[in-house]
Structures are given as C-alpha cells and as structure tokens.
mmCIF file of C-alpha atoms in Angstrom:
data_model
loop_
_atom_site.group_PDB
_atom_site.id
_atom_site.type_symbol
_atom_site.label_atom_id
_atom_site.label_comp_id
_atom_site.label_asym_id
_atom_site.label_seq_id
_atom_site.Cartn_x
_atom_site.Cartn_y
_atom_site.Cartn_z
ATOM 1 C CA UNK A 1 0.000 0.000 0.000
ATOM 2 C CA UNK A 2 1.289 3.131 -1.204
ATOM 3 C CA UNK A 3 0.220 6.591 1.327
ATOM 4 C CA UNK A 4 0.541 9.726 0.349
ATOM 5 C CA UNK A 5 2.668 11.118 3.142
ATOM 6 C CA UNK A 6 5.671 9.376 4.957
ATOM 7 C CA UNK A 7 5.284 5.355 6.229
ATOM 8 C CA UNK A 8 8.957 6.050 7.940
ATOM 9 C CA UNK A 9 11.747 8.217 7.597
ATOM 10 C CA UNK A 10 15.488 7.393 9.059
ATOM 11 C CA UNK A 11 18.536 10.026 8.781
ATOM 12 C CA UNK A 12 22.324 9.841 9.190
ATOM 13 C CA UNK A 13 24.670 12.523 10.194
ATOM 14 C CA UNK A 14 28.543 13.570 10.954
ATOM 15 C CA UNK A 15 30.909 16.142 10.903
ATOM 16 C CA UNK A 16 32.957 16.054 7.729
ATOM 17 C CA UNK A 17 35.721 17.943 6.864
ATOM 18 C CA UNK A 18 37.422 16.032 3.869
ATOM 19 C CA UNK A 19 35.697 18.292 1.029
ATOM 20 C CA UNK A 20 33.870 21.843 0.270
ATOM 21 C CA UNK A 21 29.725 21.388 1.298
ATOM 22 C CA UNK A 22 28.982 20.082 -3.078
ATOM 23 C CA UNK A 23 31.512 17.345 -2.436
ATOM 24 C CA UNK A 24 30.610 15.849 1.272
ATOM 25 C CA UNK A 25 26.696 16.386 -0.095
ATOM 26 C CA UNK A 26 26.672 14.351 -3.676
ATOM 27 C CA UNK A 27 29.555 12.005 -2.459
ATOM 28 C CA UNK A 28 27.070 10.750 0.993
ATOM 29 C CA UNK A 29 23.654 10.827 -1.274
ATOM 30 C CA UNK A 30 25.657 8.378 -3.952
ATOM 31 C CA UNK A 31 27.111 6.220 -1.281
ATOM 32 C CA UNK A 32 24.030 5.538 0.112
ATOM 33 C CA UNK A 33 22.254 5.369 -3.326
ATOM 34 C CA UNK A 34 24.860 2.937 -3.950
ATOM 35 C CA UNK A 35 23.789 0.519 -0.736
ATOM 36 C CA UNK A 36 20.497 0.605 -1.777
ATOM 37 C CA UNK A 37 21.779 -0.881 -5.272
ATOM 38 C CA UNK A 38 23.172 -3.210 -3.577
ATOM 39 C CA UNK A 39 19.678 -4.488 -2.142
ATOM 40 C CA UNK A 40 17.424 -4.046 -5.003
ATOM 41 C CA UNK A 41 16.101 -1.265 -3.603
ATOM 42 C CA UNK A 42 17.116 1.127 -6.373
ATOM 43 C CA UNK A 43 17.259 -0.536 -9.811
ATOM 44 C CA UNK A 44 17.516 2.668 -12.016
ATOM 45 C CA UNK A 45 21.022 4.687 -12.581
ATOM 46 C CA UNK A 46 20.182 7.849 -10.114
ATOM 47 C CA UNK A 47 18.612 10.953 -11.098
ATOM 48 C CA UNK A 48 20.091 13.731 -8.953
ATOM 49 C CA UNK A 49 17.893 16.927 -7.932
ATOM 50 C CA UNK A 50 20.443 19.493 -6.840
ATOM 51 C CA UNK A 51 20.285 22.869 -5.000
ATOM 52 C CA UNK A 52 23.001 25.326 -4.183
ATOM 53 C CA UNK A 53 22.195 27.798 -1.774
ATOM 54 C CA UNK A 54 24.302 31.399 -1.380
ATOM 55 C CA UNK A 55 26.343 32.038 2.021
ATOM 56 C CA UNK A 56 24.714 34.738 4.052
ATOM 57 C CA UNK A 57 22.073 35.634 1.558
ATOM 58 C CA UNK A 58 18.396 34.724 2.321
ATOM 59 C CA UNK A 59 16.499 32.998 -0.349
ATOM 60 C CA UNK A 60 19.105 32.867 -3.007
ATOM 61 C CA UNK A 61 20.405 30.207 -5.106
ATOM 62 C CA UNK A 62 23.693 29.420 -6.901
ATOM 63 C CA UNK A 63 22.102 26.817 -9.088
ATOM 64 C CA UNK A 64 19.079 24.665 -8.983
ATOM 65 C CA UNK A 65 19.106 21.469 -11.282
ATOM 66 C CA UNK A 66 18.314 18.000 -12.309
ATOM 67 C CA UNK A 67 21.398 16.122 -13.341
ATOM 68 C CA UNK A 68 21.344 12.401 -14.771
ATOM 69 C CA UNK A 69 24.314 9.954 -13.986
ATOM 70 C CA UNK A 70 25.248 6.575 -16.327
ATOM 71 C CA UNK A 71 23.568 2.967 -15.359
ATOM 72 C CA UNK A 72 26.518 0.905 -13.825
ATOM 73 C CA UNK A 73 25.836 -2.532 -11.868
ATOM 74 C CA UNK A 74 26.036 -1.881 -8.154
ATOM 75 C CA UNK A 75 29.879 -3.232 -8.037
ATOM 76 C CA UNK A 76 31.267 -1.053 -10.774
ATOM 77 C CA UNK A 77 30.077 1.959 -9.244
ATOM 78 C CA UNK A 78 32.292 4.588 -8.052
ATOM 79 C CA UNK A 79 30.305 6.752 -5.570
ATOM 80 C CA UNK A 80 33.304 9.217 -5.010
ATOM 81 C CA UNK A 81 34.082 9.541 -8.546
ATOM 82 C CA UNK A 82 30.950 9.976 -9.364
ATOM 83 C CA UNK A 83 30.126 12.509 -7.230
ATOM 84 C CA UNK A 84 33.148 14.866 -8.421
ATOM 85 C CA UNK A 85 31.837 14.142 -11.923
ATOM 86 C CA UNK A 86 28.449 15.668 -10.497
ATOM 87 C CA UNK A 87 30.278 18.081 -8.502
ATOM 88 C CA UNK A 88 32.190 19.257 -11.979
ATOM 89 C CA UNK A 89 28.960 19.661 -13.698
ATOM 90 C CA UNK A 90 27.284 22.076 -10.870
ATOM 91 C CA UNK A 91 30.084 24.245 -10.863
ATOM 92 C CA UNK A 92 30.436 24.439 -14.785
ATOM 93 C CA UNK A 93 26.301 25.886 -14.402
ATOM 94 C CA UNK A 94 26.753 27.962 -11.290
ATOM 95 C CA UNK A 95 26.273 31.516 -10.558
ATOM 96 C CA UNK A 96 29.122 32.984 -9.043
ATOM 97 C CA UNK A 97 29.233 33.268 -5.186
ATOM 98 C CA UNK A 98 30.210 31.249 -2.711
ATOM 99 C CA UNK A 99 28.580 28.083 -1.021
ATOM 100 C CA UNK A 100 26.356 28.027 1.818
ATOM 101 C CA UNK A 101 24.581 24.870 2.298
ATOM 102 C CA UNK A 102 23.903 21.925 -0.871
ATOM 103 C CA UNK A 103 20.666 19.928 -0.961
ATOM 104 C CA UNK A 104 20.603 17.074 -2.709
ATOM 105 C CA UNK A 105 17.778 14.340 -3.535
ATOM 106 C CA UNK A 106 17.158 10.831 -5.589
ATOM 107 C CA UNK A 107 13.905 9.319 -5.918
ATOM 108 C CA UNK A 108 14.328 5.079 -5.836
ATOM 109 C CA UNK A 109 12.834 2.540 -7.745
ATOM 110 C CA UNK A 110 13.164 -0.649 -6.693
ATOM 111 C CA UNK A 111 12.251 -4.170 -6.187
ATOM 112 C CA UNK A 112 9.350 -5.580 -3.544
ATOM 113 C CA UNK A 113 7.501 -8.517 -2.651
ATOM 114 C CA UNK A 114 3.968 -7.490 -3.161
ATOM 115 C CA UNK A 115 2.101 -10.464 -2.325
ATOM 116 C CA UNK A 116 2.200 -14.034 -0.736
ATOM 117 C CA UNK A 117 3.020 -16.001 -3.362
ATOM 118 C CA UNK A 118 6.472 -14.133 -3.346
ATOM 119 C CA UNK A 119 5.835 -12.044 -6.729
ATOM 120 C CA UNK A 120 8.187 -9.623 -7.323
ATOM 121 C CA UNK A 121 7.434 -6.059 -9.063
ATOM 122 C CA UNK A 122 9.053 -2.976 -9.811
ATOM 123 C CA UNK A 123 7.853 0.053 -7.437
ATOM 124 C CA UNK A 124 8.156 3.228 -8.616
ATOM 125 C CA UNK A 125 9.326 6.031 -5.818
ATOM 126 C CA UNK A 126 10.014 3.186 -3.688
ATOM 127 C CA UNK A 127 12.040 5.516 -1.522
ATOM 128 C CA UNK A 128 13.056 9.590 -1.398
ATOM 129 C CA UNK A 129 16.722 9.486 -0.810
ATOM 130 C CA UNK A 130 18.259 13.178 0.344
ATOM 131 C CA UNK A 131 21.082 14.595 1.611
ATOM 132 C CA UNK A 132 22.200 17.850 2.688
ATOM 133 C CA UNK A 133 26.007 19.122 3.972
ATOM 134 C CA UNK A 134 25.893 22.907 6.046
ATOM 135 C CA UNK A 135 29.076 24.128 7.928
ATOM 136 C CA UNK A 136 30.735 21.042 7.603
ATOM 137 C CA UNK A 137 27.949 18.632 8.765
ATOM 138 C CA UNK A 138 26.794 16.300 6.654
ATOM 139 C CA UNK A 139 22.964 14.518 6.835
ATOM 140 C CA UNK A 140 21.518 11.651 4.935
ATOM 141 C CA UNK A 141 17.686 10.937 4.863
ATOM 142 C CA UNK A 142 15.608 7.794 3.684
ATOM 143 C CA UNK A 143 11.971 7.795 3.095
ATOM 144 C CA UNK A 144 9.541 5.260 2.591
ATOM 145 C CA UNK A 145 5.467 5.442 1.275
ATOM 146 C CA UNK A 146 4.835 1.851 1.516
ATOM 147 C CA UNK A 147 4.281 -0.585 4.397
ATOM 148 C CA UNK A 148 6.031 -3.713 2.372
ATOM 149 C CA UNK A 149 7.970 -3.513 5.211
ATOM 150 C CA UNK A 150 5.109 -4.331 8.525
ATOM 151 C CA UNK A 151 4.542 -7.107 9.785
ATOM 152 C CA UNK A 152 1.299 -6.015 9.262
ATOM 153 C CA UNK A 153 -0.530 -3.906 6.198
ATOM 154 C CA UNK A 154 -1.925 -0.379 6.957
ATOM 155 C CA UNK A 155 -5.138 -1.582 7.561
ATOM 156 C CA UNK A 156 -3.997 -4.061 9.957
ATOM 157 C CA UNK A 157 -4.403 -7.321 7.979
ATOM 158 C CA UNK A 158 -1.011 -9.550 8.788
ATOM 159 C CA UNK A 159 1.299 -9.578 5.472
ATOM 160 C CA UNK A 160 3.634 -12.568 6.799
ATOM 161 C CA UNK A 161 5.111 -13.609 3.573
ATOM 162 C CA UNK A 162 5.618 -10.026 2.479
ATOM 163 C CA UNK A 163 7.389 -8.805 5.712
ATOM 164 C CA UNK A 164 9.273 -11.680 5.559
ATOM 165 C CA UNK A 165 10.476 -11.204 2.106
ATOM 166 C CA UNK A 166 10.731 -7.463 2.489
ATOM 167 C CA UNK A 167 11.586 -6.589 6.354
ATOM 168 C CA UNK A 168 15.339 -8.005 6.376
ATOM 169 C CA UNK A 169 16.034 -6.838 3.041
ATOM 170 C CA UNK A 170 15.412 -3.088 4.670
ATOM 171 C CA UNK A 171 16.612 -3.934 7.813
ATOM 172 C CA UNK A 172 19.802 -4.798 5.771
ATOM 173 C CA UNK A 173 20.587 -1.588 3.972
ATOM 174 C CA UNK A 174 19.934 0.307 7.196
ATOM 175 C CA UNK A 175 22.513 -1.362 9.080
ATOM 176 C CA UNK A 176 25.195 -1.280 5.509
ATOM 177 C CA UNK A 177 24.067 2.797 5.106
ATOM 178 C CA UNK A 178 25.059 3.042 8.858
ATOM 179 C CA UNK A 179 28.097 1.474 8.189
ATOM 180 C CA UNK A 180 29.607 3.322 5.150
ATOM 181 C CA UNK A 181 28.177 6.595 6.224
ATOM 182 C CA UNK A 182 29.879 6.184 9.543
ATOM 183 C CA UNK A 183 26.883 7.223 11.698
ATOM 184 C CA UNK A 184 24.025 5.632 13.537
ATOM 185 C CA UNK A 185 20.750 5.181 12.178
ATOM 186 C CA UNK A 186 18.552 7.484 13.428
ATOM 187 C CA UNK A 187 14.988 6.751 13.196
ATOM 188 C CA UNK A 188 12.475 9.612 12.897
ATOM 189 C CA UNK A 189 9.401 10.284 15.230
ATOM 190 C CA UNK A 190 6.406 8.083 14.247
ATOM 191 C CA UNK A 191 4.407 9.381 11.615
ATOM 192 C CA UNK A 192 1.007 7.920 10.974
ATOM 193 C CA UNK A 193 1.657 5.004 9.297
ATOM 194 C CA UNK A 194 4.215 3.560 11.658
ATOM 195 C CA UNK A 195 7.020 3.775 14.377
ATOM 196 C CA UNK A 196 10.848 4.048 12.705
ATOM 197 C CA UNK A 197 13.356 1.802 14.386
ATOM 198 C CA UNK A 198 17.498 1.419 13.827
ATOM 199 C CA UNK A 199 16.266 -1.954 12.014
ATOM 200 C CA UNK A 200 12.719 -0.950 9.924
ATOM 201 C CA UNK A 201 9.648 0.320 11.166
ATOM 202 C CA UNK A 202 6.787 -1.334 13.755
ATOM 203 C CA UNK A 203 2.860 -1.382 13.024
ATOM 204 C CA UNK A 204 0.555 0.595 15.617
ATOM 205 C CA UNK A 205 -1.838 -1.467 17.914
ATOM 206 C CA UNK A 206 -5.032 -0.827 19.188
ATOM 207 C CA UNK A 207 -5.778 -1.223 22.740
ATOM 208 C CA UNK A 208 -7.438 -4.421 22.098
ATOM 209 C CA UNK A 209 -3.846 -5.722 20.680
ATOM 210 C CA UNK A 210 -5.054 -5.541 16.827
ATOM 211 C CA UNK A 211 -2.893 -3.978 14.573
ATOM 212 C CA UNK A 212 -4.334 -0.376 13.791
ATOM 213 C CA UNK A 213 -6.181 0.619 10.416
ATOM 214 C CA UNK A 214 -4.135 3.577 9.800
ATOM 215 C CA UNK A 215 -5.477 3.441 6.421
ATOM 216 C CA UNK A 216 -8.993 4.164 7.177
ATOM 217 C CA UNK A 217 -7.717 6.944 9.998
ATOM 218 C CA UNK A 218 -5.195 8.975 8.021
ATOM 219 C CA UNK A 219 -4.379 8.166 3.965
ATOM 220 C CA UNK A 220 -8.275 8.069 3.126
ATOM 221 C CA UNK A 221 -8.900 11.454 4.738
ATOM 222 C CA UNK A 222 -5.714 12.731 3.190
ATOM 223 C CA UNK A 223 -6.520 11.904 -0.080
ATOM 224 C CA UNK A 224 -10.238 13.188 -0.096
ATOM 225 C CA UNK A 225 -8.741 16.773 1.183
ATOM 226 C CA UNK A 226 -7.071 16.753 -2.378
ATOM 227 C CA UNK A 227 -10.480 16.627 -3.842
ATOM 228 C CA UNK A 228 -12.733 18.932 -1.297
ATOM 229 C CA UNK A 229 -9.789 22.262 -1.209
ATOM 230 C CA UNK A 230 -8.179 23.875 -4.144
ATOM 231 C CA UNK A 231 -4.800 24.554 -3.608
ATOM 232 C CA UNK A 232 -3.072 27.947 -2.827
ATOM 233 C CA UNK A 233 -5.698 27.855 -0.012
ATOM 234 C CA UNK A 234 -8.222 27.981 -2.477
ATOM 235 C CA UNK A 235 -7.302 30.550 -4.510
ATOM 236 C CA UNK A 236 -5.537 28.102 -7.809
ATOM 237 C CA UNK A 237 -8.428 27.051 -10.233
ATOM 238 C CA UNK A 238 -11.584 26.020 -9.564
ATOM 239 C CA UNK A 239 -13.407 26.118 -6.044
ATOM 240 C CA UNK A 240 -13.702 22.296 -4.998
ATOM 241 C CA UNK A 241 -16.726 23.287 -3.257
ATOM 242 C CA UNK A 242 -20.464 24.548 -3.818
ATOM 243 C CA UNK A 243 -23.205 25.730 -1.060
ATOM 244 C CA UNK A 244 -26.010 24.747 -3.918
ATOM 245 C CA UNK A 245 -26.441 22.509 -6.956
ATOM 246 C CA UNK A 246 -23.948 21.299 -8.892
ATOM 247 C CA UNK A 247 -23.978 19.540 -12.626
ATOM 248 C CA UNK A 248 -22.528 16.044 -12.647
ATOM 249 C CA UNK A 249 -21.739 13.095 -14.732
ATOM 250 C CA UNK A 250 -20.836 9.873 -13.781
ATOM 251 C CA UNK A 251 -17.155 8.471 -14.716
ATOM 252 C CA UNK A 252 -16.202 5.015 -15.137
ATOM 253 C CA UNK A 253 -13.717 2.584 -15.589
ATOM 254 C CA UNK A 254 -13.242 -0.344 -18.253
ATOM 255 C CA UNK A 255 -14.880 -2.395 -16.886
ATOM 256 C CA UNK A 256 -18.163 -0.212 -15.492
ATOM 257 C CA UNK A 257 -17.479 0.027 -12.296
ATOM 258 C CA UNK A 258 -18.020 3.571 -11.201
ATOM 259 C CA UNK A 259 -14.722 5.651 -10.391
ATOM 260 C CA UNK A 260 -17.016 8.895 -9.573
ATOM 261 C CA UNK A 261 -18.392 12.054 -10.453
ATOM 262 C CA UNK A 262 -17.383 14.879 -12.248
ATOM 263 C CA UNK A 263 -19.596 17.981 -11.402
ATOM 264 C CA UNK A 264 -19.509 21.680 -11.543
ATOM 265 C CA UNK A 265 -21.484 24.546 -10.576
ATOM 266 C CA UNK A 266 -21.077 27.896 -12.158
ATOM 267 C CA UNK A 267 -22.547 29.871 -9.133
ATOM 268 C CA UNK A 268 -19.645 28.814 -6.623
ATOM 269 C CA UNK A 269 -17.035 28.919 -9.748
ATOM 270 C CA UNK A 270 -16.492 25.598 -8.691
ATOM 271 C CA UNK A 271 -15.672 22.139 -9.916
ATOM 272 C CA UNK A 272 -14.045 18.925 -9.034
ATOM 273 C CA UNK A 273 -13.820 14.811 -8.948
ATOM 274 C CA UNK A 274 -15.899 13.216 -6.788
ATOM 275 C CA UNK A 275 -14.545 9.848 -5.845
ATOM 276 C CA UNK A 276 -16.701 6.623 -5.411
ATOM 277 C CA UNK A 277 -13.723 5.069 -3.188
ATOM 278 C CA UNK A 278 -11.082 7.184 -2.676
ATOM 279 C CA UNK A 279 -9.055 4.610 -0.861
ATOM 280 C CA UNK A 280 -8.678 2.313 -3.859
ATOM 281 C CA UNK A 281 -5.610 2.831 -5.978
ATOM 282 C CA UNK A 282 -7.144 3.139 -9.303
ATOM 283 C CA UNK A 283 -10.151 5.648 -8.591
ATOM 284 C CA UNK A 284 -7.692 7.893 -6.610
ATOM 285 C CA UNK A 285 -5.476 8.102 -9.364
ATOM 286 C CA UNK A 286 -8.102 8.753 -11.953
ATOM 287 C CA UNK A 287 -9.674 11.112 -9.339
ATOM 288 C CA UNK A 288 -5.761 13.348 -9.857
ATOM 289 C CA UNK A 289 -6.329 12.798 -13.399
ATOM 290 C CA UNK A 290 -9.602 14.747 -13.957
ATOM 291 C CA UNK A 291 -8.295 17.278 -11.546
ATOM 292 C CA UNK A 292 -5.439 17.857 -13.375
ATOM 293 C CA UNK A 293 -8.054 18.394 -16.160
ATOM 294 C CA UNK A 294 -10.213 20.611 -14.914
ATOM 295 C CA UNK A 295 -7.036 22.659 -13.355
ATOM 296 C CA UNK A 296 -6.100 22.764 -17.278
ATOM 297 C CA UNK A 297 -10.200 23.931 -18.647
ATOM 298 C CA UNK A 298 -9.198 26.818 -15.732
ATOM 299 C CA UNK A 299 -6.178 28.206 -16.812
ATOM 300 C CA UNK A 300 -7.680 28.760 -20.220
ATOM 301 C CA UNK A 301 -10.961 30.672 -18.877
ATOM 302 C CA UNK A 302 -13.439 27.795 -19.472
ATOM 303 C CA UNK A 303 -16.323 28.488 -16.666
ATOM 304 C CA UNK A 304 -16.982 25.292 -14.811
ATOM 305 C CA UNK A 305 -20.253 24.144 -16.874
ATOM 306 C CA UNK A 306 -18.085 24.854 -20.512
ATOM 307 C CA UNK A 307 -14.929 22.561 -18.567
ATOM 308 C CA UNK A 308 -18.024 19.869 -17.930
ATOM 309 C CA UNK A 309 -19.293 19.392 -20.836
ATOM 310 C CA UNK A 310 -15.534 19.457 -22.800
ATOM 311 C CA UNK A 311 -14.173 16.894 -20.347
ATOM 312 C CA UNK A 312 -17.172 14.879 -20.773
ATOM 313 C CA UNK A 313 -16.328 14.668 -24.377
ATOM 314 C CA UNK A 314 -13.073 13.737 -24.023
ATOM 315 C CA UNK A 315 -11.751 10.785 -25.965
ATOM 316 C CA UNK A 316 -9.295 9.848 -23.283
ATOM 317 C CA UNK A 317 -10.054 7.410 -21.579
ATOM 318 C CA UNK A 318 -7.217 6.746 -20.024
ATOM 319 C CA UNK A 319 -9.082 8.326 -16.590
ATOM 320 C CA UNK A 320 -12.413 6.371 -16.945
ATOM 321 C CA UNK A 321 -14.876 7.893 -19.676
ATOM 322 C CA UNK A 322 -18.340 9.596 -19.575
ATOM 323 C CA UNK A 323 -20.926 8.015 -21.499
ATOM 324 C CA UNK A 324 -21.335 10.477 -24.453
ATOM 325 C CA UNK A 325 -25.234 9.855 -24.499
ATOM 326 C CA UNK A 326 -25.981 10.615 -20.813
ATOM 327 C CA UNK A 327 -27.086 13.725 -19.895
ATOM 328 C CA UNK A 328 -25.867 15.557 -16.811
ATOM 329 C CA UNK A 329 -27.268 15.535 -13.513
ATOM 330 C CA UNK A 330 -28.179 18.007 -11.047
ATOM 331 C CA UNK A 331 -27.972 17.518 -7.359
ATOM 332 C CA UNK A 332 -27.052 18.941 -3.967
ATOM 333 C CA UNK A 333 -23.058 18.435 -3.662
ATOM 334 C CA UNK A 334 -23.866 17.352 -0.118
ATOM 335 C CA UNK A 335 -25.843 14.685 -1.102
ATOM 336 C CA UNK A 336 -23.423 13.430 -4.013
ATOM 337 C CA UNK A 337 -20.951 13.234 -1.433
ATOM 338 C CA UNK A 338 -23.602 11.419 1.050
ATOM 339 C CA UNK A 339 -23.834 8.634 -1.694
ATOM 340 C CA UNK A 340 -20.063 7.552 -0.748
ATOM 341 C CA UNK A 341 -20.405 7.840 3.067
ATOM 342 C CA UNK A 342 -23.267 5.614 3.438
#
C-alpha cells in the first residue's frame, strides 16, 4: 500500500571535513544510493535533484538542477568519482558566489515482494533518498510510502510472507548505510503510518492488541482533502466546493465500475472529482487525473459548466470515460458526497 505522506523516515549525520559542502553532499547521497543498489532497492542509474544555496544571503540560489548519472551494476560503481563528476557539472552551471549549504535528492525505484506467493514487481518512488552538507555537517535521509515492510498492512491485515520477504532486506541496507556513512541510524518520530526503528519500522496497535487501520484513519482522509480544497488555499483554479447545486456526470472505468463524479457549478465557480472510493488505488489516481483536467479547462478561462461538458467529451479514456449519451445531472453536492459515506 502506497500513502501519500511518509510510512517512515530514518537520517544519518557527521561532521565532515574532507571536502567543500557540493563534495561531502553528492559524495554521501551516492554512497548511500549505492547501498540501496546493492539491495534491489534502487534498480535505475540515479537521477540527482540538486540545490546550491548562497552564504549569508536569504532565499538565493547558486544553481538549482536536475542532473542524470550513467547505469553501472552496483559493483562497478564509483560513488566518489561519481560525485566529483556531479560536482564538476554544478560548478560548470553555477552563478558565481560562494557556497552556503547543498541539498541534494534521488527518488528510488526498486524491487518488492507485493504479495504471498512471493511475486516480485518494480515500485516506482520506492524511496526519497536526500542529503544535505551545512558548515561542515553532513545529513543523509531515507523515506519510505509503503508498508512492504510491517509485519502487518496499513489496515492491519497480517502480510507474513511479504514482511518476511521485504523486512530483512530493509533492515539490511539500514545497518550497511550506517556502516559506510559512519553514523548511527537514526529513526524519525512516528508518523502515521508507523514507528521508525534502527532496524525498519513497527505497526501501531489498538488497545485491544489488533494492529491499527491507519489506512482508514489517516491516507483516506488525506486523499479526499485533495479533492474537497483547491490549492493555494483555495485561490488556484476552480473552487472544490459549492453551497447549492452542482452539474454532474458519472465516470467510469473499463470495466463499469463507477470511479465517480465529475460535477460543476457555475454559481460557486467551482468544480471537481468526486470519488466513489477514494481509498482504492485506481479511482484515486483517476480522481488526480480529472483534476489535473479541470485545473487545465481553468487556466484557459473555461467556466466550470463549458470545462463539464468538454471533459465529458473527451476521448481519453485513459481516466475512466463519460458516457457520451448521458445527460448531466443536477444535485445537492452534499448529497453526491452522502452517496459515498453511506
């Protein structure tokens, strides 16, 4: 199960003196990179998001880039001598000035157990690996979105086979990135998901002794927000809310089942994705879809009704499609979003 903030988060730091802040920074976010090569747990040759902030200036930046690195097979990898190639490259497209602090970040795909039978798939984003050097002290950070790792899954059915497959595999490459960063893991307060430890992360338990459905408490409400407030604190496209009655359409998948509802009310300047289960994988990600849609009808002055009826039209179906002979709807939002809560 992949959540849409933090499962765990564990972070390594020291003092380092051996090289300038760009050095110490891409040199300890390659290293580790390099570990979690080493498990499976990045399969992809990095992709390195750096940042170079300006000593004692507020708010400004040297240079700000995405830099890609050659595949090599974990053993043939040089994480020092690729990190001075990097290193070379940042200065060659830096303003002049000198260096205050270097952030540094790699997103990892990588290879899980997903199920009991032992199937193995590719993850995308299976981790956010940063690292950041300031005044000659250098920090490494690893984050996780998925509970592959718990004994038990988010919504507190036991996963056996797949912690047993997965667990040691991370416990692993936190004890090697310990090792060749020369610092102790340090796991990160509990977020909602779980509680970080030197060798993985533990489930939460109710007071009965069942594993918690952290699920149900935390990702599903933080994925509806997505849907119910614009961003920008509402200011950025469309309202996602109307006091009155709204136009909708139904959207569905492939196979019929029912993703949602797209509506939109010109009153409220307002329009959105209604989702029929937000918690399941495929709706939500539709749901992001549509919004991304609608943010799109916005930004070229459609009013919410025109963005309705062009979206409904679309011929991408990629999303779920609208049935080209219904007609829309008309109901209170409330009760739309009544329909999914009981």
């Amino acid at each position: 199960m992949i959540t849409s903030t933090p499962v765990a988060r564990w972070t390594w730091g020291r003092d380092d003196e051996s090289a300038d802040a760009l050095v110490c920074c891409l040199r300890d976010l390659l290293t580790a990179y390099r570990v979690l090569a080493d498990h499976r747990l990045a399969t992809d040759a990095p992709v390195v998001h750096v940042s170079v902030s300006e000593a004692r200036k507020s708010n400004s930046l040297l240079f700000k880039g995405e830099l890609t690195t050659e595949h090599h097979s974990p053993g043939e990898w040089d994480a020092a001598q690729a990190a001075a190639q990097l290193a070379d490259r940042v200065r060659a497209g830096m303003r002049a000035g000198d260096i205050g602090s270097v952030d540094a970040f790699a997103e990892c795909s990588g290879e899980i157990v997903t199920s009991a039978e032992g199937e193995v798939v590719r993850q995308e984003k299976l981790f956010r690996l940063g690292a950041s050097s300031f005044a000659e002290f250098v920090t490494v950070d690893l984050v996780t979105h998925t509970d592959a790792w718990l004994p038990y899954d988010l919504k507190g059915r036991q996963q056996y086979e797949i912690h047993t497959a997965n667990g040691p595999r991370l416990s692993a490459a936190l004890s090697d990135l310990s090792e060749v960063l020369a610092a102790e893991t340090d796991p990160d307060d509990p977020t909602y998901f779980s509680k970080p430890t030197q060798r993985g992360a533990d489930n939460f338990f109710d007071a009965d002794g069942a594993a918690a459905d952290v699920w149900s408490s935390f990702e599903v409400p933080t994925r509806y927000d997505v849907f119910t407030h614009a961003p920008g604190f509402g200011r950025i496209g469309y309202r996602r809310t109307a006091e009155g009655e709204v136009q909708y359409v139904p959207v569905r998948g492939a196979e019929g089942e029912l993703f949602g509802y797209l509506w939109a009310s010109d009153a409220d300047n307002a329009a959105s994705f209604e989702p029929a289960d937000v918690g399941d994988d495929a709706t939500y990600r539709a749901g992001l879809i549509w919004l991304e849609r609608l943010r799109a009808a916005h930004d070229r002055g459609m009013a919410p009704s025109e963005a309705l009826a062009e979206l409904s039209a679309t011929p991408d179906t990629s999303a779920g499609l609208v049935d080209p002979a219904s007609e829309p709807g008309t109901a209170l939002l409330a009760l739309l979003r009544d329909r999914h809560e009981n």
